[in-house]
Coordinates of C-alpha atoms in Angstrom, one line a residue:
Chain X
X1 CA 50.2 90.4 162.4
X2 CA 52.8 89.7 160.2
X3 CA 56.7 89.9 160.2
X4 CA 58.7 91.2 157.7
X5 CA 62.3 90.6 156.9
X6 CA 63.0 94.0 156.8
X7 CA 62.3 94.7 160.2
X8 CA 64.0 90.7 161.5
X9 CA 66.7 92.2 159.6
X10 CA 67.2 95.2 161.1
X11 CA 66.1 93.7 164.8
X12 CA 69.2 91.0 164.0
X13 CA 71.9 94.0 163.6
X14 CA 70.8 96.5 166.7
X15 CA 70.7 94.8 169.5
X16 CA 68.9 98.1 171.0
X17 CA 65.9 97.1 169.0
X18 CA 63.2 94.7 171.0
X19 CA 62.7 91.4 168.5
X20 CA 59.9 92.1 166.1
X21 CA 56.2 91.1 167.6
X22 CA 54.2 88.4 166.3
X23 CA 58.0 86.1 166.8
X24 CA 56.6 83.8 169.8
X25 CA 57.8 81.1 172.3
X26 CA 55.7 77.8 172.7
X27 CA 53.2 80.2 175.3
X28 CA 52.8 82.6 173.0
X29 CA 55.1 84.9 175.0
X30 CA 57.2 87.3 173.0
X31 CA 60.3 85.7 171.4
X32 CA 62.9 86.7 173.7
X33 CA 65.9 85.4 174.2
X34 CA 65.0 83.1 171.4
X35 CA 65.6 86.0 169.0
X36 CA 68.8 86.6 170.7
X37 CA 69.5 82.8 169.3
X38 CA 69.7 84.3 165.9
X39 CA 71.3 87.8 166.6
X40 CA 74.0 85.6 168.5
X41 CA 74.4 83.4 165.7
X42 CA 75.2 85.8 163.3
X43 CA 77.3 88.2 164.6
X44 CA 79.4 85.4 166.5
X45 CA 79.6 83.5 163.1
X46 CA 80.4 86.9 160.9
X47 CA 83.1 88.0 163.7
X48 CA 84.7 84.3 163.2
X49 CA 84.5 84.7 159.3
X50 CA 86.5 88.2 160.5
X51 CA 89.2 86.4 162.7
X52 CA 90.3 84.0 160.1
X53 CA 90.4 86.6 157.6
X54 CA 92.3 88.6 158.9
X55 CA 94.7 86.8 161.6
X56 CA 97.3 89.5 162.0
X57 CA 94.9 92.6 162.6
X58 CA 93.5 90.0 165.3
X59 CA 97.3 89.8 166.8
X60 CA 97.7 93.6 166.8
X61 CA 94.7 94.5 168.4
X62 CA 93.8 91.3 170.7
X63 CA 91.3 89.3 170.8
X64 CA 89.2 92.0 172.9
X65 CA 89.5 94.8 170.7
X66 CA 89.2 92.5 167.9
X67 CA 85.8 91.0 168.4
X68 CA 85.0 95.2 169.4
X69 CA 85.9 96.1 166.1
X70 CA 84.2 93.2 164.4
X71 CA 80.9 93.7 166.0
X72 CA 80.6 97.2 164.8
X73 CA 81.9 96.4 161.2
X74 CA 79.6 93.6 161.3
X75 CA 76.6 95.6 161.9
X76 CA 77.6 98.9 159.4
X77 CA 78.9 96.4 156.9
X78 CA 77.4 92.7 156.9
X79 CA 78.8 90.7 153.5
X80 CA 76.9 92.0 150.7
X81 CA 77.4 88.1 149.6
X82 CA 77.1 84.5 150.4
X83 CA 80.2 83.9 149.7
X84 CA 81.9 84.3 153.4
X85 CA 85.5 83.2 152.6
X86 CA 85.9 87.0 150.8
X87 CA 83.7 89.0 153.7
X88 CA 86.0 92.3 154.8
X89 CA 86.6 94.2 151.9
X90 CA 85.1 97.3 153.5
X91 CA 87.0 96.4 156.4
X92 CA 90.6 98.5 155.4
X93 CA 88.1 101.9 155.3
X94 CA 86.4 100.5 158.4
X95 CA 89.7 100.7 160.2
X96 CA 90.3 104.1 158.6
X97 CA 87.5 106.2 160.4
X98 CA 87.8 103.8 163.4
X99 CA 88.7 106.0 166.1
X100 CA 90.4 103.6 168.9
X101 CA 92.6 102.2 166.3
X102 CA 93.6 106.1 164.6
X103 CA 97.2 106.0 166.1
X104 CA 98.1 102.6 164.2
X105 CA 98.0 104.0 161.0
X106 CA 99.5 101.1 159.5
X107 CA 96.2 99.1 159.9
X108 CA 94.3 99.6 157.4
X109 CA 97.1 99.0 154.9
X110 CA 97.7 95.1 157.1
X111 CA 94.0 95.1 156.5
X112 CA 94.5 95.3 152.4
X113 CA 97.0 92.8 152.5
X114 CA 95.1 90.6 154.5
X115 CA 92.1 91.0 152.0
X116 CA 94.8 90.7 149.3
X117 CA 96.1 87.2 150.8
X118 CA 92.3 85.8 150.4
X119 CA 91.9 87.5 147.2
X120 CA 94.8 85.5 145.7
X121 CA 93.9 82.3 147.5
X122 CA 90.9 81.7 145.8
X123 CA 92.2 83.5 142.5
X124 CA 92.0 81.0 139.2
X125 CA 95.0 78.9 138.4
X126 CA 96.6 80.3 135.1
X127 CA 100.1 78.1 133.9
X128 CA 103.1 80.5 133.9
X129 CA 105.3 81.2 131.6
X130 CA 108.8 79.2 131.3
X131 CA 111.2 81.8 132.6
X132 CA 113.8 80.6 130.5
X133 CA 111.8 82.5 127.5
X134 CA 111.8 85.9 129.4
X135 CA 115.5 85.6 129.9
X136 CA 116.3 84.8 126.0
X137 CA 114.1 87.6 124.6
X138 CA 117.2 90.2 123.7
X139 CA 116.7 93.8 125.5
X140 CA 115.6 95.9 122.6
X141 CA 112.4 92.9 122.2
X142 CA 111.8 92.7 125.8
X143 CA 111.6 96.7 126.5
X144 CA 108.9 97.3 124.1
X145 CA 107.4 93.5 125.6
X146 CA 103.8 93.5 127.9
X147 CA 103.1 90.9 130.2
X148 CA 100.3 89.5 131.1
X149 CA 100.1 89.2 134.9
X150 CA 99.1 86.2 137.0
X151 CA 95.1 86.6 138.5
X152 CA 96.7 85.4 141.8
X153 CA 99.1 88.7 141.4
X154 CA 98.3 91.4 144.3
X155 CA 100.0 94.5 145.6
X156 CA 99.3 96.9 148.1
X157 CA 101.4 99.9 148.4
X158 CA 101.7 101.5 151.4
X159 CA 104.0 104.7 153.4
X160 CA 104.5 101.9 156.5
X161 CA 106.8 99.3 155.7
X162 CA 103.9 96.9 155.5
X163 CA 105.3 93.6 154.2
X164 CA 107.9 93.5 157.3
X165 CA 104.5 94.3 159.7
X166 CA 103.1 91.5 158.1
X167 CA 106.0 89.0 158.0
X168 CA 106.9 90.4 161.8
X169 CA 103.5 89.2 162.8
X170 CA 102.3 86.0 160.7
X171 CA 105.9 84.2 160.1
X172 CA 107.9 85.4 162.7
X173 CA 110.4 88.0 160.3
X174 CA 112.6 90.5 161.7
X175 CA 111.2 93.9 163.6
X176 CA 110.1 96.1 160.8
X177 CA 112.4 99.1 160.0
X178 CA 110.2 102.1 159.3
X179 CA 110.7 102.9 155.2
X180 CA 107.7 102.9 152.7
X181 CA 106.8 99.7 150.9
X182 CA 104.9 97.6 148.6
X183 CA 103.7 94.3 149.6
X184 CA 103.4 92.4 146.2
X185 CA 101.4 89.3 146.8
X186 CA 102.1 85.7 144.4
X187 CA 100.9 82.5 144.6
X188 CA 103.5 80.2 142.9
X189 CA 100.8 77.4 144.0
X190 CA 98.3 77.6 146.3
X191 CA 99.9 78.8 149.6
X192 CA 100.5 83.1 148.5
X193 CA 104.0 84.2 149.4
X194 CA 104.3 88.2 150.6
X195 CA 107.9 89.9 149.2
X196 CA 108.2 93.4 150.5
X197 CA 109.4 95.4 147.5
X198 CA 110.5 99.4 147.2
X199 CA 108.0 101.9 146.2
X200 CA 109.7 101.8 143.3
X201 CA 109.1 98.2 142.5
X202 CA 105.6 98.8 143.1
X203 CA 105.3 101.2 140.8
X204 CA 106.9 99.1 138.1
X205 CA 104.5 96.2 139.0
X206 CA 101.5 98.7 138.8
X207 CA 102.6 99.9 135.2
X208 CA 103.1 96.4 134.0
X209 CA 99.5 95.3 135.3
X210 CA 97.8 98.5 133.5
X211 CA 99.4 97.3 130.7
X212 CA 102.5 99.5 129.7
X213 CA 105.4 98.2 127.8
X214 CA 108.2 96.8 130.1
X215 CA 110.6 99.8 129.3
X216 CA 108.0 102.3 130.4
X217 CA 107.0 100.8 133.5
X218 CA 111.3 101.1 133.8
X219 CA 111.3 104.3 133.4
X220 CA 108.2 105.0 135.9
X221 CA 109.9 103.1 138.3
X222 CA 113.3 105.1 138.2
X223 CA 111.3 108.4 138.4
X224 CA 110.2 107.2 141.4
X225 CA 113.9 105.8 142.2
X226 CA 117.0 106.0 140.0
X227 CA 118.5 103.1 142.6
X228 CA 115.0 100.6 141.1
X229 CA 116.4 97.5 141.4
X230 CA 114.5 95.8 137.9
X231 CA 116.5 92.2 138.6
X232 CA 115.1 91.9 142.2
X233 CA 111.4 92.8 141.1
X234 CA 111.6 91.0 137.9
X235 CA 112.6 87.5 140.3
X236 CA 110.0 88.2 142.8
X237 CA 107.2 87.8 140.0
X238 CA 109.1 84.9 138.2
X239 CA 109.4 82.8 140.9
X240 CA 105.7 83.9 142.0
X241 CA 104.3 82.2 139.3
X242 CA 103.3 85.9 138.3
X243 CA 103.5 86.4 134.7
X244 CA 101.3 84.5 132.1
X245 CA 102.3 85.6 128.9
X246 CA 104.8 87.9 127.0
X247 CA 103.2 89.7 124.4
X248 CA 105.2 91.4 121.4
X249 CA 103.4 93.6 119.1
Chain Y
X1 CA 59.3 67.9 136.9
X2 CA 62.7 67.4 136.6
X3 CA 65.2 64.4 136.7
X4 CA 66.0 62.6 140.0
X5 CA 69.7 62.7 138.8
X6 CA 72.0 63.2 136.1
X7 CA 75.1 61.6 137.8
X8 CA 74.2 58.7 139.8
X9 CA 73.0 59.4 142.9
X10 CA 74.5 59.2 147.1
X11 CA 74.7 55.6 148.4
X12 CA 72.8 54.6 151.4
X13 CA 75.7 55.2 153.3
X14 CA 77.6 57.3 156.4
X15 CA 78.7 60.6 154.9
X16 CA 80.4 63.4 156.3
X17 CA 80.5 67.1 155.8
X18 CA 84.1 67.4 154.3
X19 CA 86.6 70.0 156.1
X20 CA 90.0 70.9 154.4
X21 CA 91.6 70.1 157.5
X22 CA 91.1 66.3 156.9
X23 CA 91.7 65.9 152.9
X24 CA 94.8 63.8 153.9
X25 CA 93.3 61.3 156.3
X26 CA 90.1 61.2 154.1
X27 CA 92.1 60.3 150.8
X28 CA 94.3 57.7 152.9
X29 CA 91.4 55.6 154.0
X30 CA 88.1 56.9 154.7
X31 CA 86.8 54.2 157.0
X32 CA 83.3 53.6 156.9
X33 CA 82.7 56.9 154.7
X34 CA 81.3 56.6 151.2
X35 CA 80.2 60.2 150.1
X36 CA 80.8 64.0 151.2
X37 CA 79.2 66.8 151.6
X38 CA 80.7 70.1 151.0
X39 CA 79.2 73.7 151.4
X40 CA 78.5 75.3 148.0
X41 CA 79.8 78.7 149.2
X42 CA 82.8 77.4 149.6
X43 CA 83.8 76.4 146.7
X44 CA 82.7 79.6 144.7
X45 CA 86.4 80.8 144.0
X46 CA 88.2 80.5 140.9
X47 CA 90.8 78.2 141.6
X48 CA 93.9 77.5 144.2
X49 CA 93.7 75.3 146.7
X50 CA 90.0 74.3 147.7
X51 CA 89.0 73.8 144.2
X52 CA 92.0 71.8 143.7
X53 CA 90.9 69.6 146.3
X54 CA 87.4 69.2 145.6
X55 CA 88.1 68.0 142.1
X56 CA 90.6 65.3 143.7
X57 CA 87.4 64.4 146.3
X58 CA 85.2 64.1 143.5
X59 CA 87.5 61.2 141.3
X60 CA 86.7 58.9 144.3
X61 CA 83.6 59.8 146.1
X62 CA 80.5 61.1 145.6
X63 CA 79.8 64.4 146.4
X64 CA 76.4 66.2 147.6
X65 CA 76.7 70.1 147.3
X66 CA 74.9 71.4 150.3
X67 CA 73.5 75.3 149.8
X68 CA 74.3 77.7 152.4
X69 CA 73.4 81.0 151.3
X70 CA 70.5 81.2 148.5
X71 CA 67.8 82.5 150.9
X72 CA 65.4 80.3 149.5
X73 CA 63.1 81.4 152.0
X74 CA 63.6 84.9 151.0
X75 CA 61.2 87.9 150.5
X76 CA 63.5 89.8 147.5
X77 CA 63.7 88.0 144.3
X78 CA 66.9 85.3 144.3
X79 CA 70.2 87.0 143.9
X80 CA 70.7 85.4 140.6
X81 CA 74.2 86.2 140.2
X82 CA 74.5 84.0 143.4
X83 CA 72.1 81.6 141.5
X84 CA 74.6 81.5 138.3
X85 CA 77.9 80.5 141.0
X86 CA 76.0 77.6 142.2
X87 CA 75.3 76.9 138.8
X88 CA 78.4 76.9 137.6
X89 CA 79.8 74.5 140.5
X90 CA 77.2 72.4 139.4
X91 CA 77.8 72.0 136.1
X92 CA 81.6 71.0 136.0
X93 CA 81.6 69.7 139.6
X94 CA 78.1 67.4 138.4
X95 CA 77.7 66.5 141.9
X96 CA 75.1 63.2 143.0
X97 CA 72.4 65.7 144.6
X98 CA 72.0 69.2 145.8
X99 CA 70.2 70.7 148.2
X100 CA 69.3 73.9 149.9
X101 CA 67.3 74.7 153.4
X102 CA 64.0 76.2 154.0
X103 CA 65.1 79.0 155.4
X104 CA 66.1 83.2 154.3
X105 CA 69.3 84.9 155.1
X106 CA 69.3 87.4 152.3
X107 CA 67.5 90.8 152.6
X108 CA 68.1 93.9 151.1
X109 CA 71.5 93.2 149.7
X110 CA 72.9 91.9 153.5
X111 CA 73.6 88.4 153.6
X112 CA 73.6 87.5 157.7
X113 CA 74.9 84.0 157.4
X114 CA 72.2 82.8 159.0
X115 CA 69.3 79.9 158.7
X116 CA 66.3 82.5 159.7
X117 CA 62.7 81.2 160.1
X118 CA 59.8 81.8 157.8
X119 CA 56.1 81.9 158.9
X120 CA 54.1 78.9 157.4
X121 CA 51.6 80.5 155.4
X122 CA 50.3 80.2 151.7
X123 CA 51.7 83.6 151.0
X124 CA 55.5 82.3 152.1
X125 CA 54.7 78.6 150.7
X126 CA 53.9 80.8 147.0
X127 CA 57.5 82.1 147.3
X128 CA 59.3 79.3 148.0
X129 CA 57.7 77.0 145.6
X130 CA 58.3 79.7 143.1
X131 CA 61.7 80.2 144.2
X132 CA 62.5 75.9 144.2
X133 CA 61.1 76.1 140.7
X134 CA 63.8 79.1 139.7
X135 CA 66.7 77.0 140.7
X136 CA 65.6 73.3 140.0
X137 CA 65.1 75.3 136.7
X138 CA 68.6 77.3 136.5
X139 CA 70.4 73.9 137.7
X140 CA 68.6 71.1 135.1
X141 CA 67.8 69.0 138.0
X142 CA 65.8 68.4 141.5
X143 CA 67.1 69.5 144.5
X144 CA 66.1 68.6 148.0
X145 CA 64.7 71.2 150.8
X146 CA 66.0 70.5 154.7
X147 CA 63.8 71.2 157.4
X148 CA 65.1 73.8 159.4
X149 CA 66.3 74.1 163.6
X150 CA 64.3 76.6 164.9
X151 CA 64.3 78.8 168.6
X152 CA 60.6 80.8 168.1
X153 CA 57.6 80.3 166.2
X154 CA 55.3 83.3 164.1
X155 CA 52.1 83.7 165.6
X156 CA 51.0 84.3 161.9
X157 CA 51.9 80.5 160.9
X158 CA 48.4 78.8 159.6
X159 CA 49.9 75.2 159.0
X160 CA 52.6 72.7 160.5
X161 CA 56.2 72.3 159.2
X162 CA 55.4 68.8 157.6
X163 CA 52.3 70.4 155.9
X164 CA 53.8 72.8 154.8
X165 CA 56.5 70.8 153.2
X166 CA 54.8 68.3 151.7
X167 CA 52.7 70.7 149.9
X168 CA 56.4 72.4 148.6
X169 CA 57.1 69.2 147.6
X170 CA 53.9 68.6 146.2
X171 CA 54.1 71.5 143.6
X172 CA 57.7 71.9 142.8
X173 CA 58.4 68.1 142.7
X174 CA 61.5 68.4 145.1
X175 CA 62.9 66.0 147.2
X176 CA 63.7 66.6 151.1
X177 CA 66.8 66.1 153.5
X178 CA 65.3 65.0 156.5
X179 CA 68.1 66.5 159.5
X180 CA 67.0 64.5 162.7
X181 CA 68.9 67.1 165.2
X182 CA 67.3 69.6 163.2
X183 CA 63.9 67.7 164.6
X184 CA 65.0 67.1 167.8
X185 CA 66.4 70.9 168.1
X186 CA 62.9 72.3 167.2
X187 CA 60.5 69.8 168.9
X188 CA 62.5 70.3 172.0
X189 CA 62.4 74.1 171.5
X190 CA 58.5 74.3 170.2
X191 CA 57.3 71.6 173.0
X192 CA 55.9 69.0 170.8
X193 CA 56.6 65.3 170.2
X194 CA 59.8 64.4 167.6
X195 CA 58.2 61.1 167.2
X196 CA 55.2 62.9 166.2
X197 CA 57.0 65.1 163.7
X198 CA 58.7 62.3 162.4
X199 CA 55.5 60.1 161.9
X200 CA 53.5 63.0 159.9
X201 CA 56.8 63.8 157.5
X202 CA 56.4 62.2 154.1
X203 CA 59.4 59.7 154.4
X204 CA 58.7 58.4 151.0
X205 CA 60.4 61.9 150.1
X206 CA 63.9 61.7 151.6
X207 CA 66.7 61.5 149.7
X208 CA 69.5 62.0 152.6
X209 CA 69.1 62.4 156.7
X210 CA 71.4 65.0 158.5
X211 CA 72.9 64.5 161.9
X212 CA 74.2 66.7 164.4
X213 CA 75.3 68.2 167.7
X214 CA 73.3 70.8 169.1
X215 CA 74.0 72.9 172.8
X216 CA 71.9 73.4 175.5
X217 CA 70.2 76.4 177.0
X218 CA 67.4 77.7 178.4
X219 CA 65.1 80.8 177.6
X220 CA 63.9 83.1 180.3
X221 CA 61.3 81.0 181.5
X222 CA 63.5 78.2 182.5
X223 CA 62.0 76.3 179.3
X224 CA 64.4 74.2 177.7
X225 CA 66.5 76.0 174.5
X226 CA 68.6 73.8 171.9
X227 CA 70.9 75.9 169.8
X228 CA 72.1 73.3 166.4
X229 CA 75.5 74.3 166.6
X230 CA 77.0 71.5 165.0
X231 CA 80.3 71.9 167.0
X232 CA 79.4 68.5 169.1
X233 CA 79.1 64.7 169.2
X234 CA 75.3 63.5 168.0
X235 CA 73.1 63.1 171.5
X236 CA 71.6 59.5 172.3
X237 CA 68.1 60.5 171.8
X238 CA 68.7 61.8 168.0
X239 CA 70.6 58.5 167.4
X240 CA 67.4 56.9 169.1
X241 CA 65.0 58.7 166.8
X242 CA 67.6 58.5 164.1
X243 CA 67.2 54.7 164.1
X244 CA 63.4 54.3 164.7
X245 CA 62.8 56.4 161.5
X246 CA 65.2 53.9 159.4
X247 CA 63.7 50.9 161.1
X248 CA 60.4 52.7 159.5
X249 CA 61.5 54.1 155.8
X250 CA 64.4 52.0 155.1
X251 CA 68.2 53.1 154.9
X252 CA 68.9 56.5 153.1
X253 CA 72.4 58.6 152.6
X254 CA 73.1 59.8 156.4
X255 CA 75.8 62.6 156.8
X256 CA 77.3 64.0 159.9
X257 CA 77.5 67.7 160.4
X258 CA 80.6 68.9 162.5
X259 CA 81.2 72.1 161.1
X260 CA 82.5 74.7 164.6
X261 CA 85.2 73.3 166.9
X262 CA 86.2 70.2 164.2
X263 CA 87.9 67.5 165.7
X264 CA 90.4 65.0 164.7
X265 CA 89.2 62.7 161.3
X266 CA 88.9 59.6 163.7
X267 CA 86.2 61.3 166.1
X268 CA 84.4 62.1 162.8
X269 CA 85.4 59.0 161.5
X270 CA 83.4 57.0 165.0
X271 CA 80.4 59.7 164.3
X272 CA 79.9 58.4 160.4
X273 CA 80.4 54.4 161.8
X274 CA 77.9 54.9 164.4
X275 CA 75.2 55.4 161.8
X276 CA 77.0 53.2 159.5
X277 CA 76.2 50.3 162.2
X278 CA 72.5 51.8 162.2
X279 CA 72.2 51.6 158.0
X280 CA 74.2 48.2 158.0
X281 CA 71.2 45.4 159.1
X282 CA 68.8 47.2 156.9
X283 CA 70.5 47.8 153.7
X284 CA 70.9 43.6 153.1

């Protein structure tokens, strides 16, 4: 008889399943543990693609509950690509309806910035602009100004304060004080940098990347806080390497 | 058929599969290394670091791009978006040879990272042929097929492994990578003679050997079990069968797989002399 991929496939990702027949050992006897060679292989090698990925959720949870969680994901969600070094996207909604892991809410958010981090490593290499040319552009120019945004530019926004989780665990930063926050993600050259910025910030840096003028991703920032501190977000994306271009009309 | 090369081609030297970890040491002094290997899903991104690196690599050696993940071996059509990646590596990175692995890890849209076994039989020598033809065609240039490690056989399987890729060879006018663990691995694991193996390959076709650590197990039965998990030194008797199939076809590109527990550049460094002592006498 003959053996189709779908059902080696779907042997690979339940181990419940027994290996498919016609697989054989040298006798003739059925496969075995043989199969188990290649069910091993790749859920061992997809959990390790996992654990460097995402290094901090593997702190939080332990290496136990870690390689747990991966096994599962692995089997509801194997990489819908060859290309390993960005496997875990789905992982963040994973986490979500994951129930041993429901009363760290904050996870799936560490997972996003995780993803975020990769996302940005491998993100194309675009020159940014001198800095010097943002500061001389006189206010009434540079409010009705765009910028183009960095590829390597990520955010995540988040109701935990996420960037201090992050830092806390994966640099050693001070115990995170419970405030809302968005982690904005540069890459001033190839290492990406994580600045924790206000809700408020993040809503400024969302604006800019859909493409508002500068003075209305202002004012949507101070709706959402009439303390938004422009200077501070405005530094964090210069000295990210985060804008690209300034566009006047 | 296609040309051999369009950028010179890998010396027949010690290579090594390259790791990020040892860019430094590598560009400092390389020892007896004269080429690299690098995994093509690797360097798929769009920039930063790793293709930074590879394009510093590539001013002073030359490279082999080594497939991973285009299920070659595959029952669904190629994933040709997957297929224009590699081609887009290949065309600025212009690399000295490519090759892939006869082998599937692609089905219905799940990629299991995996080298899975195919049964030899004309319907799955059809598809691969066909498939070799797609990307030899896509990339403007011959590639060469490895012969795989394998744990099981399919009780369907009508020819041997050497039959059937000579025959691949024969109609897509592809080269092969001859990996010697990868023979060991599955002689030991199918209970038939490596020498054998080795004697009925089509040598004349090689254009690079692969070597490699493999584990240890055993199946149910108490029969021995090799798993190539590349995470080890190379064992004697693959150096020993390494050597005799030289002595036989001549010196060839030789790379060292150490891709799972990577040591320190100078362990990799002793790996790549060892079959550079081996290539030496007959390359005069």
């Amino acid at each position: 008889m003959s053996v189709v991929q779908t059902d080696f496939r779907a042997a690979i990702l339940d181990p419940a399943r027994p290996a498919p027949a016609g697989l054989v050992d040298p006798e003739g006897r059925p496969a075995g543990k043989r199969f188990d060679v290649y069910r091993n292989n790749v859920v061992v090698s997809l959990t390790n693609a996992l654990a460097e990925a995402f290094p901090v959720i593997r702190k939080l949870l332990g290496e136990n509950n870690f390689s747990i969680l991966a096994h599962q994901f692995v089997r509801a969600h194997p990489p819908d690509s060859p290309r390993i070094a960005l496997y875990g996207g789905a992982l963040p909604a994973f986490l979500e309806g994951f129930e041993p892991v429901r009363h760290l809410g904050y996870l799936p958010d560490v997972a996003r910035l995780e993803h975020a981090l990769r996302e940005s490593y491998h993100a194309a290499d675009v020159p940014a602009v001198d800095p010097a040319a943002l500061a001389a552009l006189p206010p009434d120019r540079l409010l009705v100004a765009r910028l183009t945004l960095a590829p390597t530019l990520r955010w995540v926004a988040s109701d935990w304060p996420i960037a201090a989780i992050w830092h806390f665990n994966a640099t050693g930063g001070p115990k995170p004080a419970m405030q809302a926050e968005t982690a904005l993600v540069t890459r001033p050259d190839f290492d990406p940098v994580v600045t924790a910025l206000s809700p408020a910030g993040g809503a400024f840096v969302s604006n800019l990347a859909a493409g508002e003028r500068i003075g209305a991703a202002i004012d949507a920032a101070t709706a959402r806080a009439a303390d938004f501190d422009l200077a501070a977000t405005l530094a964090a994306l210069v000295s990210g390497g985060a804008i690209t271009a300034i566009e006047e009309d | 058929m296609l040309d051999a090369t369009r950028s010179g081609s890998l010396p027949n030297a010690a290579g090594v599969g390259y790791k990020p970890q040892h860019f430094a040491a590598i560009m400092e002094d390389p020892g007896p290394v004269r080429w690299l290997e690098i995994h093509a899903e690797n360097y798929m991104g769009d920039g930063g670091r790793p293709i930074a690196q590879l394009r510093h690599l590539a001013e002073r050696f030359p490279i082999s791009v080594h497939g991973v993940g285009l299920s070659i071996g595959g029952e669904a059509p190629l994933d040709t978006e997957h297929l224009s990646r590699l081609r887009h590596l290949v065309d600025w990175l212009n690399p000295a040879s490519f090759s892939e692995h006869l082998a599937w890890s692609t089905h219905d849209t799940a990629f299991l990272n995996d080298l899975l076994p195919l049964p030899y039989t004309a319907a799955t020598l059809d598809r691969v042929a066909a498939h070799i033809d797609q990307v030899q065609e896509a990339l403007g240039r011959r590639m060469l097929l490895e012969n795989p490690s394998t744990y099981l056989a399919f009780a369907e399987s009508e020819m041997s492994e050497t039959d059937f890729l000579r025959e691949i060879a024969r109609r897509t006018g592809c080269g092969l990578l001859l990996d010697i663990n990868n023979v060991f691995v599955s002689a030991t694991n199918q209970q038939t003679d490596p020498r054998a193996y080795i004697a009925d390959f089509p040598l004349d076709l090689v254009g690079e050997m692969h070597l490699g650590g493999h584990d240890e197990q055993m199946d149910e039965h108490g029969a021995p079990l090799l798993i190539d998990s590349h995470g080890t030194e190379v064992v004697d008797p693959v150096w020993t069968l390494y050597a005799e199939t030289i002595a036989r076809m001549g010196p060839r590109p030789s790379l060292i797989e150490w891709d799972n527990d990577v040591p320190d550049w100078p362990v990799l460094a002793a790996e790549a002399a060892r079959a550079d002592r081996i290539l030496a006498p007959v390359s005069q």
